[in-house]
mmCIF file of C-alpha atoms (C1' of nucleotides) in Angstrom:
data_model
loop_
_atom_site.group_PDB
_atom_site.id
_atom_site.type_symbol
_atom_site.label_atom_id
_atom_site.label_comp_id
_atom_site.label_asym_id
_atom_site.label_seq_id
_atom_site.Cartn_x
_atom_site.Cartn_y
_atom_site.Cartn_z
ATOM 1 C CA MET A 1 13.369 -11.633 -44.009
ATOM 2 C CA GLU A 2 14.944 -9.305 -41.554
ATOM 3 C CA ARG A 3 18.102 -9.621 -43.580
ATOM 4 C CA ALA A 4 16.352 -8.774 -46.833
ATOM 5 C CA SER A 5 14.606 -5.892 -45.159
ATOM 6 C CA ASN A 6 17.810 -4.446 -43.797
ATOM 7 C CA TRP A 7 19.527 -4.872 -47.095
ATOM 8 C CA GLU A 8 16.715 -3.061 -48.815
ATOM 9 C CA TYR A 9 16.817 -0.256 -46.292
ATOM 10 C CA GLN A 10 20.525 0.113 -46.905
ATOM 11 C CA MET A 11 19.995 0.225 -50.626
ATOM 12 C CA LEU A 12 17.291 2.838 -50.297
ATOM 13 C CA ILE A 13 19.412 4.916 -48.001
ATOM 14 C CA ASN A 14 22.331 4.625 -50.383
ATOM 15 C CA GLU A 15 20.211 5.687 -53.323
ATOM 16 C CA LEU A 16 18.769 8.628 -51.455
ATOM 17 C CA THR A 17 22.151 9.667 -50.179
ATOM 18 C CA GLN A 18 23.512 9.556 -53.693
ATOM 19 C CA GLY A 19 20.621 11.625 -54.936
ATOM 20 C CA MET A 20 21.206 14.167 -52.238
ATOM 21 C CA GLU A 21 24.904 14.374 -52.995
ATOM 22 C CA GLN A 22 24.180 14.887 -56.661
ATOM 23 C CA ALA A 23 21.675 17.600 -55.845
ATOM 24 C CA LYS A 24 24.330 19.297 -53.741
ATOM 25 C CA GLN A 25 26.747 19.109 -56.626
ATOM 26 C CA LEU A 26 24.128 20.557 -58.906
ATOM 27 C CA ARG A 27 23.555 23.392 -56.466
ATOM 28 C CA PHE A 28 27.254 24.102 -56.378
ATOM 29 C CA TYR A 29 27.410 24.050 -60.146
ATOM 30 C CA LEU A 30 24.394 26.297 -60.578
ATOM 31 C CA CYS A 31 25.528 28.750 -57.934
ATOM 32 C CA THR A 32 28.904 29.193 -59.570
ATOM 33 C CA THR A 33 27.654 29.463 -63.134
ATOM 34 C CA SER A 34 24.264 31.138 -63.017
ATOM 35 C CA PRO A 35 23.111 32.091 -59.546
ATOM 36 C CA SER A 36 19.346 32.263 -59.256
ATOM 37 C CA GLU A 37 17.077 32.427 -56.248
ATOM 38 C CA THR A 38 14.535 30.161 -57.836
ATOM 39 C CA GLN A 39 17.099 27.520 -58.550
ATOM 40 C CA ASP A 40 18.432 27.750 -55.066
ATOM 41 C CA LEU A 41 14.977 27.459 -53.586
ATOM 42 C CA LEU A 42 14.204 24.447 -55.695
ATOM 43 C CA LEU A 43 17.429 22.812 -54.745
ATOM 44 C CA GLN A 44 16.820 23.542 -51.112
ATOM 45 C CA ARG A 45 13.507 21.799 -51.426
ATOM 46 C CA ILE A 46 15.005 18.838 -53.208
ATOM 47 C CA LEU A 47 17.664 18.509 -50.557
ATOM 48 C CA SER A 48 15.156 18.907 -47.808
ATOM 49 C CA SER A 49 13.048 16.169 -49.354
ATOM 50 C CA TYR A 50 16.028 13.858 -49.486
ATOM 51 C CA GLU A 51 16.892 14.625 -45.918
ATOM 52 C CA LYS A 52 13.388 13.948 -44.761
ATOM 53 C CA ALA A 53 13.184 10.747 -46.733
ATOM 54 C CA LEU A 54 16.446 9.577 -45.235
ATOM 55 C CA LEU A 55 15.320 10.516 -41.790
ATOM 56 C CA ILE A 56 12.100 8.629 -42.168
ATOM 57 C CA LEU A 57 13.802 5.632 -43.646
ATOM 58 C CA LYS A 58 16.438 5.484 -40.989
ATOM 59 C CA TRP A 59 13.923 5.847 -38.264
ATOM 60 C CA SER A 60 11.587 3.359 -39.854
ATOM 61 C CA GLY A 61 14.402 0.888 -40.270
ATOM 62 C CA SER A 62 15.330 0.911 -36.647
ATOM 63 C CA ALA A 63 11.715 0.886 -35.575
ATOM 64 C CA GLY A 64 11.138 -2.156 -37.718
ATOM 65 C CA GLN A 65 13.753 -3.950 -35.718
ATOM 66 C CA VAL A 66 12.403 -2.729 -32.453
ATOM 67 C CA GLN A 67 8.991 -3.956 -33.456
ATOM 68 C CA SER A 68 10.243 -7.233 -34.780
ATOM 69 C CA ALA A 69 7.759 -8.967 -32.545
ATOM 70 C CA ALA A 70 5.136 -7.909 -35.064
ATOM 71 C CA PRO A 71 3.384 -11.000 -36.256
ATOM 72 C CA GLU A 72 4.022 -10.789 -39.942
ATOM 73 C CA SER A 73 6.346 -9.942 -42.713
ATOM 74 C CA SER A 74 7.344 -6.390 -43.387
ATOM 75 C CA ILE A 75 8.717 -6.894 -46.830
ATOM 76 C CA THR A 76 7.331 -7.175 -50.271
ATOM 77 C CA ILE A 77 8.111 -9.559 -53.041
ATOM 78 C CA ASP A 78 11.416 -7.891 -53.684
ATOM 79 C CA GLY A 79 12.241 -7.358 -50.099
ATOM 80 C CA SER A 80 11.362 -3.729 -49.926
ATOM 81 C CA PRO A 81 9.780 -2.416 -46.792
ATOM 82 C CA ARG A 82 6.056 -2.538 -46.901
ATOM 83 C CA SER A 83 4.777 0.953 -47.044
ATOM 84 C CA GLU A 84 1.946 0.268 -44.699
ATOM 85 C CA ASP A 85 4.237 -0.913 -41.976
ATOM 86 C CA PHE A 86 6.261 2.107 -42.704
ATOM 87 C CA ASN A 87 3.129 4.158 -42.641
ATOM 88 C CA LYS A 88 2.122 2.763 -39.309
ATOM 89 C CA ASN A 89 5.546 3.147 -37.855
ATOM 90 C CA PHE A 90 5.718 6.692 -38.974
ATOM 91 C CA LYS A 91 2.292 7.541 -37.686
ATOM 92 C CA GLU A 92 3.041 6.048 -34.327
ATOM 93 C CA HIS A 93 6.259 7.955 -34.355
ATOM 94 C CA GLN A 94 4.366 11.147 -35.049
ATOM 95 C CA GLU A 95 1.911 10.401 -32.307
ATOM 96 C CA GLN A 96 4.686 9.909 -29.859
ATOM 97 C CA ARG A 97 6.106 13.239 -30.822
ATOM 98 C CA ASP A 98 3.073 15.433 -30.773
ATOM 99 C CA THR A 99 0.795 15.188 -27.845
ATOM 100 C CA SER A 100 -2.359 15.973 -29.761
ATOM 101 C CA LYS A 101 -5.344 13.883 -28.856
ATOM 102 C CA LYS A 102 -6.369 13.521 -32.460
ATOM 103 C CA ARG A 103 -8.067 10.307 -33.377
ATOM 104 C CA LYS A 104 -5.684 7.682 -34.596
ATOM 105 C CA MET A 105 -5.369 7.748 -38.326
ATOM 106 C CA LEU A 106 -6.566 4.656 -40.065
ATOM 107 C CA PRO A 107 -4.300 2.849 -42.456
ATOM 108 C CA THR A 108 -5.015 4.009 -45.954
ATOM 109 C CA TRP A 109 -4.186 2.559 -49.301
ATOM 110 C CA ILE A 110 -5.360 2.908 -52.841
ATOM 111 C CA GLU A 111 -6.370 0.405 -55.428
ATOM 112 C CA GLN A 112 -7.188 1.115 -58.985
ATOM 113 C CA ALA A 113 -9.700 -0.934 -60.864
ATOM 114 C CA ARG A 114 -10.516 -0.823 -64.519
ATOM 115 C CA VAL A 115 -13.994 -1.568 -65.678
ATOM 116 C CA THR A 116 -14.390 -2.848 -69.176
ATOM 117 C CA SER A 117 -17.556 -3.402 -71.139
ATOM 118 C CA GLU A 118 -16.911 -7.096 -71.585
ATOM 119 C CA ASN A 119 -17.008 -7.907 -67.934
ATOM 120 C CA GLY A 120 -20.377 -6.259 -67.728
ATOM 121 C CA LEU A 121 -19.747 -4.659 -64.402
ATOM 122 C CA GLU A 122 -21.056 -1.281 -63.538
ATOM 123 C CA GLY A 123 -18.405 -0.353 -61.108
ATOM 124 C CA PRO A 124 -15.639 -1.628 -58.913
ATOM 125 C CA THR A 125 -18.015 -2.460 -56.156
ATOM 126 C CA ASP A 126 -17.266 -6.065 -55.348
ATOM 127 C CA ASP A 127 -13.954 -6.590 -53.670
ATOM 128 C CA GLY A 128 -15.119 -9.441 -51.523
ATOM 129 C CA TYR A 129 -16.501 -7.282 -48.775
ATOM 130 C CA SER A 130 -19.935 -5.891 -48.505
ATOM 131 C CA TRP A 131 -20.226 -2.160 -48.310
ATOM 132 C CA ARG A 132 -22.974 0.316 -47.706
ATOM 133 C CA LYS A 133 -22.927 3.621 -49.461
ATOM 134 C CA TYR A 134 -23.360 6.496 -47.074
ATOM 135 C CA GLY A 135 -22.547 9.509 -49.144
ATOM 136 C CA GLN A 136 -21.593 11.066 -52.404
ATOM 137 C CA LYS A 137 -19.815 14.308 -52.974
ATOM 138 C CA ASP A 138 -18.830 16.421 -55.914
ATOM 139 C CA ILE A 139 -15.144 17.008 -55.701
ATOM 140 C CA LEU A 140 -13.602 20.242 -56.776
ATOM 141 C CA GLY A 141 -11.771 19.821 -60.036
ATOM 142 C CA ALA A 142 -12.979 16.303 -60.588
ATOM 143 C CA ASN A 143 -15.372 15.381 -63.335
ATOM 144 C CA TYR A 144 -17.025 12.645 -61.366
ATOM 145 C CA PRO A 145 -18.420 12.612 -57.839
ATOM 146 C CA ARG A 146 -16.764 10.641 -55.087
ATOM 147 C CA SER A 147 -18.735 7.939 -53.370
ATOM 148 C CA TYR A 148 -18.316 6.987 -49.757
ATOM 149 C CA TYR A 149 -18.849 3.493 -48.470
ATOM 150 C CA ARG A 150 -18.643 1.932 -45.056
ATOM 151 C CA CYS A 151 -18.584 -1.688 -44.099
ATOM 152 C CA THR A 152 -22.105 -3.095 -43.951
ATOM 153 C CA TYR A 153 -21.258 -4.615 -40.602
ATOM 154 C CA ARG A 154 -20.018 -1.449 -38.978
ATOM 155 C CA HIS A 155 -22.528 -1.539 -36.167
ATOM 156 C CA VAL A 156 -22.833 -5.276 -36.019
ATOM 157 C CA GLN A 157 -19.192 -6.089 -35.671
ATOM 158 C CA ASN A 158 -17.735 -2.691 -35.035
ATOM 159 C CA CYS A 159 -15.944 -2.793 -38.325
ATOM 160 C CA TRP A 160 -14.749 0.657 -39.271
ATOM 161 C CA ALA A 161 -13.412 -0.048 -42.698
ATOM 162 C CA THR A 162 -14.459 2.508 -45.270
ATOM 163 C CA LYS A 163 -13.685 3.151 -48.856
ATOM 164 C CA GLN A 164 -14.000 6.004 -51.286
ATOM 165 C CA VAL A 165 -14.578 5.406 -54.942
ATOM 166 C CA GLN A 166 -13.529 8.042 -57.384
ATOM 167 C CA ARG A 167 -13.852 7.678 -61.113
ATOM 168 C CA SER A 168 -10.756 8.808 -62.894
ATOM 169 C CA ASP A 169 -10.902 11.980 -64.915
ATOM 170 C CA ASP A 170 -8.328 10.768 -67.369
ATOM 171 C CA ASP A 171 -9.766 7.348 -67.959
ATOM 172 C CA PRO A 172 -13.428 6.960 -67.032
ATOM 173 C CA THR A 173 -13.049 3.198 -67.040
ATOM 174 C CA VAL A 174 -10.637 3.463 -64.161
ATOM 175 C CA PHE A 175 -11.853 3.786 -60.617
ATOM 176 C CA GLU A 176 -9.550 4.807 -57.848
ATOM 177 C CA ILE A 177 -10.611 3.183 -54.624
ATOM 178 C CA THR A 178 -9.226 4.533 -51.408
ATOM 179 C CA TYR A 179 -9.561 2.116 -48.543
ATOM 180 C CA LYS A 180 -9.373 3.379 -45.000
ATOM 181 C CA GLY A 181 -9.064 1.038 -42.107
ATOM 182 C CA LYS A 182 -8.977 -2.684 -42.227
ATOM 183 C CA HIS A 183 -11.938 -4.940 -41.855
ATOM 184 C CA THR A 184 -12.324 -6.268 -38.372
ATOM 185 C CA CYS A 185 -15.579 -7.934 -39.265
ATOM 186 C CA ASN A 186 -15.955 -11.546 -40.164
ATOM 187 C CA GLN A 187 -16.691 -11.566 -43.834
ATOM 188 C CA SER A 188 -14.387 -14.429 -44.552
ATOM 189 C CA ASN A 189 -17.255 -16.413 -46.010
ATOM 190 C CA ASN A 190 -17.575 -13.827 -48.706
ATOM 191 C CA ALA A 191 -13.964 -12.994 -49.011
ATOM 192 C CA VAL A 192 -12.430 -16.425 -49.337
ATOM 193 C CA PRO A 193 -14.705 -19.209 -50.416
ATOM 194 C CA PRO A 194 -13.874 -22.454 -48.638
ATOM 195 C CA PRO A 195 -12.423 -24.870 -51.119
ATOM 196 C CA ALA A 196 -14.328 -28.020 -50.278
ATOM 197 C CA SER A 197 -17.930 -26.917 -49.769
ATOM 198 C CA PRO A 198 -20.176 -28.341 -52.516
ATOM 199 C CA GLU A 199 -22.537 -25.383 -52.423
ATOM 200 C CA LYS A 200 -19.673 -23.005 -52.681
ATOM 201 C CA GLN A 201 -18.130 -24.964 -55.474
ATOM 202 C CA GLU A 202 -21.347 -24.713 -57.378
ATOM 203 C CA LEU A 203 -21.367 -21.020 -56.816
ATOM 204 C CA ASP A 204 -17.788 -20.838 -57.877
ATOM 205 C CA HIS A 205 -18.633 -22.251 -61.257
ATOM 206 C CA LYS A 206 -21.132 -19.592 -62.021
ATOM 207 C CA PRO A 207 -19.855 -17.414 -64.807
ATOM 208 C CA GLN A 208 -20.627 -14.320 -62.834
ATOM 209 C CA GLN A 209 -18.229 -15.478 -60.181
ATOM 210 C CA GLN A 210 -15.538 -16.143 -62.732
ATOM 211 C CA ASN A 211 -15.973 -12.708 -64.175
ATOM 212 C CA GLN A 212 -15.699 -11.323 -60.710
ATOM 213 C CA MET A 213 -12.457 -13.116 -60.175
ATOM 214 C CA LEU A 214 -11.087 -11.732 -63.397
ATOM 215 C CA PHE A 215 -12.307 -8.357 -62.400
ATOM 216 C CA ASP A 216 -10.634 -8.619 -59.078
ATOM 217 C CA LEU A 217 -7.444 -9.605 -60.758
ATOM 218 C CA ARG A 218 -7.524 -6.419 -62.730
ATOM 219 C CA ALA A 219 -7.251 -4.356 -59.646
ATOM 220 C CA LYS A 220 -3.984 -2.560 -59.525
ATOM 221 C CA LEU A 221 -2.621 -2.327 -56.081
ATOM 222 C CA ARG A 222 -0.926 0.825 -55.052
ATOM 223 C CA VAL A 223 -0.073 1.502 -51.497
ATOM 224 C CA ASP A 224 -0.338 5.055 -50.481
ATOM 225 C CA THR A 225 1.010 6.797 -47.451
ATOM 226 C CA LYS A 226 -1.585 9.500 -47.268
ATOM 227 C CA GLY A 227 -1.974 8.838 -43.615
ATOM 228 C CA LEU A 228 1.450 10.296 -42.988
ATOM 229 C CA ASP A 229 1.883 13.951 -43.490
ATOM 230 C CA ASN A 230 0.408 14.653 -46.850
ATOM 231 C CA LYS A 231 2.072 18.016 -47.263
ATOM 232 C CA GLU A 232 5.558 17.421 -46.106
ATOM 233 C CA MET A 233 6.120 13.785 -46.837
ATOM 234 C CA PRO A 234 5.116 12.901 -50.342
ATOM 235 C CA VAL A 235 6.396 9.377 -49.915
ATOM 236 C CA HIS A 236 4.593 7.111 -52.262
ATOM 237 C CA PHE A 237 5.334 3.487 -52.827
ATOM 238 C CA SER A 238 3.875 2.300 -56.060
ATOM 239 C CA PHE A 239 3.653 -1.324 -56.998
ATOM 240 C CA PRO A 240 3.133 -2.404 -60.542
ATOM 241 C CA SER A 241 0.065 -4.545 -60.714
ATOM 242 C CA THR A 242 0.508 -8.197 -60.076
ATOM 243 C CA PHE A 243 -3.100 -9.190 -60.340
ATOM 244 C CA ALA A 244 -3.776 -7.331 -63.524
ATOM 245 C CA ASN A 245 -1.044 -9.179 -65.266
ATOM 246 C CA VAL A 246 -2.442 -12.532 -64.367
ATOM 247 C CA ASP A 247 -5.461 -11.531 -66.351
ATOM 248 C CA SER A 248 -6.042 -13.719 -69.349
ATOM 249 C CA GLU A 249 -5.860 -10.768 -71.693
ATOM 250 C CA ASN A 250 -2.478 -9.717 -70.528
ATOM 251 C CA HIS A 251 0.456 -12.010 -70.967
ATOM 252 C CA ASN A 252 3.220 -9.650 -70.041
ATOM 253 C CA PHE A 253 3.553 -10.800 -66.502
ATOM 254 C CA PRO A 254 6.038 -13.557 -65.789
ATOM 255 C CA ILE A 255 3.384 -15.936 -64.559
ATOM 256 C CA SER A 256 6.005 -18.606 -64.068
ATOM 257 C CA LYS A 257 7.470 -16.460 -61.330
ATOM 258 C CA LEU A 258 4.143 -16.265 -59.586
ATOM 259 C CA ALA A 259 3.555 -19.960 -60.059
ATOM 260 C CA ASP A 260 6.956 -20.693 -58.592
ATOM 261 C CA ASP A 261 6.193 -18.574 -55.612
ATOM 262 C CA VAL A 262 2.862 -20.238 -55.147
ATOM 263 C CA HIS A 263 4.311 -23.715 -55.415
ATOM 264 C CA LEU A 264 7.077 -22.952 -53.046
ATOM 265 C CA GLY A 265 4.610 -21.492 -50.642
ATOM 266 C CA THR A 266 6.462 -18.233 -50.749
ATOM 267 C CA TYR A 267 3.839 -16.229 -52.494
ATOM 268 C CA SER A 268 4.395 -12.565 -52.237
ATOM 269 C CA PRO A 269 3.136 -10.588 -49.300
ATOM 270 C CA LEU A 270 2.073 -8.257 -52.046
ATOM 271 C CA LEU A 271 -0.690 -10.716 -52.760
ATOM 272 C CA VAL A 272 -1.932 -10.389 -49.262
ATOM 273 C CA SER A 273 -3.987 -7.335 -48.699
ATOM 274 C CA PRO A 274 -2.133 -4.671 -46.795
ATOM 275 C CA ALA A 275 -5.281 -4.267 -44.788
ATOM 276 C CA LEU A 276 -4.792 -7.682 -43.352
ATOM 277 C CA SER A 277 -1.242 -7.144 -42.345
ATOM 278 C CA GLU A 278 -2.084 -4.369 -39.991
ATOM 279 C CA SER A 279 -2.868 -4.654 -36.359
ATOM 280 C CA ASN A 280 -6.495 -4.241 -35.560
ATOM 281 C CA TYR A 281 -7.225 -0.705 -34.688
ATOM 282 C CA PHE A 282 -10.368 -1.680 -32.902
ATOM 283 C CA SER A 283 -10.629 -4.756 -30.827
ATOM 284 C CA ALA A 284 -13.711 -6.864 -31.051
ATOM 285 C CA SER A 285 -14.212 -6.520 -27.345
ATOM 286 C CA SER A 286 -15.243 -2.900 -27.708
ATOM 287 C CA THR A 287 -18.059 -3.716 -30.063
ATOM 288 C CA TYR A 288 -20.791 -1.635 -28.506
ATOM 289 C CA GLU A 289 -18.725 1.207 -27.279
ATOM 290 C CA MET A 290 -20.012 3.587 -29.924
ATOM 291 C CA LYS A 291 -23.588 2.657 -29.381
ATOM 292 C CA SER A 292 -23.575 3.582 -25.749
ATOM 293 C CA PHE A 293 -21.577 6.650 -26.472
ATOM 294 C CA ARG A 294 -23.907 8.146 -29.017
ATOM 295 C CA GLY A 295 -27.207 6.636 -28.063
ATOM 296 C CA ALA A 296 -27.769 9.041 -25.208
ATOM 297 C CA HIS A 297 -28.646 12.076 -27.239
ATOM 298 C CA ASN A 298 -29.761 10.923 -30.621
ATOM 299 C CA LEU A 299 -31.020 7.890 -32.400
ATOM 300 C CA GLN A 300 -27.992 6.619 -34.159
ATOM 301 C CA TYR A 301 -29.237 3.298 -35.406
ATOM 302 C CA SER A 302 -31.898 2.523 -37.901
ATOM 303 C CA GLU A 303 -34.128 -0.471 -37.382
ATOM 304 C CA SER A 304 -32.052 -2.329 -39.901
ATOM 305 C CA ASP A 305 -28.931 -1.598 -37.960
ATOM 306 C CA ILE A 306 -30.509 -2.955 -34.830
ATOM 307 C CA ALA A 307 -31.536 -6.023 -36.759
ATOM 308 C CA GLU A 308 -27.949 -6.357 -37.885
ATOM 309 C CA ILE A 309 -26.760 -6.109 -34.330
ATOM 310 C CA ILE A 310 -29.225 -8.678 -33.113
ATOM 311 C CA SER A 311 -28.443 -11.132 -35.846
ATOM 312 C CA ALA A 312 -24.776 -10.608 -35.231
ATOM 313 C CA HIS A 313 -25.026 -12.300 -31.904
ATOM 314 C CA ALA A 314 -25.699 -15.474 -33.756
ATOM 315 C CA SER A 315 -23.211 -14.941 -36.518
ATOM 316 C CA THR A 316 -20.305 -13.868 -34.386
ATOM 317 C CA THR A 317 -20.397 -16.874 -32.140
ATOM 318 C CA ASN A 318 -18.279 -18.718 -34.668
ATOM 319 C CA SER A 319 -16.307 -15.684 -35.609
ATOM 320 C CA PRO A 320 -12.589 -16.217 -35.612
ATOM 321 C CA ILE A 321 -12.221 -12.606 -34.594
ATOM 322 C CA GLY A 322 -14.505 -12.587 -31.609
ATOM 323 C CA GLY A 323 -12.590 -11.919 -28.455
ATOM 324 C CA MET A 324 -9.275 -11.894 -30.218
ATOM 325 C CA GLU A 325 -6.978 -9.009 -29.617
ATOM 326 C CA PHE A 326 -4.357 -9.941 -32.159
ATOM 327 C CA PRO A 327 -4.386 -9.962 -35.936
ATOM 328 C CA ILE A 328 -5.255 -13.145 -37.709
ATOM 329 C CA ASP A 329 -3.295 -12.262 -40.764
ATOM 330 C CA PRO A 330 -1.326 -15.411 -41.378
ATOM 331 C CA VAL A 331 -4.579 -17.252 -41.877
ATOM 332 C CA GLU A 332 -6.726 -14.644 -43.446
ATOM 333 C CA LEU A 333 -6.021 -14.058 -47.077
ATOM 334 C CA ASP A 334 -6.820 -11.317 -49.450
ATOM 335 C CA PRO A 335 -10.189 -11.629 -51.128
ATOM 336 C CA ASN A 336 -8.450 -10.735 -54.341
ATOM 337 C CA PHE A 337 -6.014 -13.523 -54.062
ATOM 338 C CA PRO A 338 -6.175 -15.507 -57.277
ATOM 339 C CA PHE A 339 -7.165 -18.848 -55.861
ATOM 340 C CA ASN A 340 -8.254 -19.960 -59.254
ATOM 341 C CA ILE A 341 -4.696 -19.936 -60.446
ATOM 342 C CA GLN A 342 -3.979 -23.339 -61.844
ATOM 343 C CA GLY A 343 -2.201 -25.559 -59.440
ATOM 344 C CA PHE A 344 -2.653 -23.520 -56.336
ATOM 345 C CA PHE A 345 -4.866 -26.045 -54.619
ATOM 346 C CA THR A 346 -3.662 -29.088 -56.499
ATOM 347 C "C1'" DA B 1 -41.593 -4.812 -44.531
ATOM 348 C "C1'" DG B 2 -36.926 -4.839 -44.537
ATOM 349 C "C1'" DT B 3 -32.859 -3.124 -46.595
ATOM 350 C "C1'" DA B 4 -30.036 -0.143 -49.494
ATOM 351 C "C1'" DT B 5 -29.285 4.246 -51.824
ATOM 352 C "C1'" DT B 6 -29.831 9.110 -52.610
ATOM 353 C "C1'" DT B 7 -29.107 13.635 -51.367
ATOM 354 C "C1'" DG B 8 -29.291 17.996 -48.866
ATOM 355 C "C1'" DA B 9 -27.861 19.383 -44.375
ATOM 356 C "C1'" DC B 10 -24.555 19.402 -41.147
ATOM 357 C "C1'" DC B 11 -19.790 18.975 -39.214
ATOM 358 C "C1'" DT B 12 -14.875 19.646 -39.243
ATOM 359 C "C1'" DA B 13 -10.330 20.751 -40.737
ATOM 360 C "C1'" DT B 14 -7.740 23.987 -43.230
ATOM 361 C "C1'" DA C 1 -14.991 30.745 -46.192
ATOM 362 C "C1'" DT C 2 -14.473 26.558 -48.359
ATOM 363 C "C1'" DA C 3 -13.931 21.685 -49.455
ATOM 364 C "C1'" DG C 4 -14.278 17.186 -48.055
ATOM 365 C "C1'" DG C 5 -16.472 13.853 -45.128
ATOM 366 C "C1'" DT C 6 -20.557 12.127 -42.645
ATOM 367 C "C1'" DC C 7 -25.354 11.978 -41.112
ATOM 368 C "C1'" DA C 8 -29.961 10.864 -41.612
ATOM 369 C "C1'" DA C 9 -34.606 11.592 -43.655
ATOM 370 C "C1'" DA C 10 -36.635 10.531 -47.831
ATOM 371 C "C1'" DT C 11 -36.871 7.492 -51.355
ATOM 372 C "C1'" DA C 12 -36.089 3.328 -54.078
ATOM 373 C "C1'" DC C 13 -35.540 -1.362 -54.351
ATOM 374 C "C1'" DT C 14 -36.415 -6.341 -53.400
#
DNA sequence: AGTATTTGACCTAT
DNA sequence: ATAGGTCAAATACT
């Protein structure tokens, strides 16, 4: 994979270098034929963007090798660098450079989900995790308000995953979901139903569940690098949807390719949530840090939260996360992973 | 009664 | 000053 990654980096660098050279040529051409300050400014910006992109890529490439002890793959289905790794690398790079004590940025990525009338769902709320809404805000220039959710088990398991749901202006059936931070809680029971449990199997056959699976498959995954420097580095990796194309209504996707991958056990890292490929930003051992920190001057927890915390002592005893300081990614799979694909478990 | 959502106030970064 | 994000009391829901 390292080979594929390096190859991809080279290709990207080559492409960017070519683009930059062509922009330079264009500048030369424009300067000699019709000199204009605006054109020059634009070209400067284009060139500067290329230079930055190259710089980032080159740095990221070498960092990827330095950090090759990282526990999981850094490439996508076609071998391209995973933007989140890139994101992380870059952020860490930034943090090394500036000495600000700003709180560590959480990994951020965006999914898009379409809601259709036939699936009868009100909104893109069920992604396998349970969330609690904690706010809603009207956003300037947006027709619809933005909703803010946090993990239900924030206080119980110190899980700081949040998401924002924003209905699209262009297409009201599309919801843009911005996830921030990965789940460190143990929701695996919800996220990935165990294959052999009779109760679960019964649940799995409920039509609602099937609809949910189809719904989940509609989600279009797009990895964003907002956590970088949103002004200066408009780097944006965009993946065409894999899940959506598995949907029964859409036959454009080369399903055979996916099936091959699945059978060969080489299913794409793309199918694994980027959230799960990231190191934990908060270790489970610091579970009650926040409570003691804030409890001194105001009542931070509702009775229900306390109940959550108390009950968590029971539920976390069998948690695979408890006490672990390293990611469990190779085992943990994306809740959206299409397990109901024919032949996956057979 | 316990839990989740709503919503105006508050906080923070720009 | 403003916009976006979060808090928390009030309210709704189960």
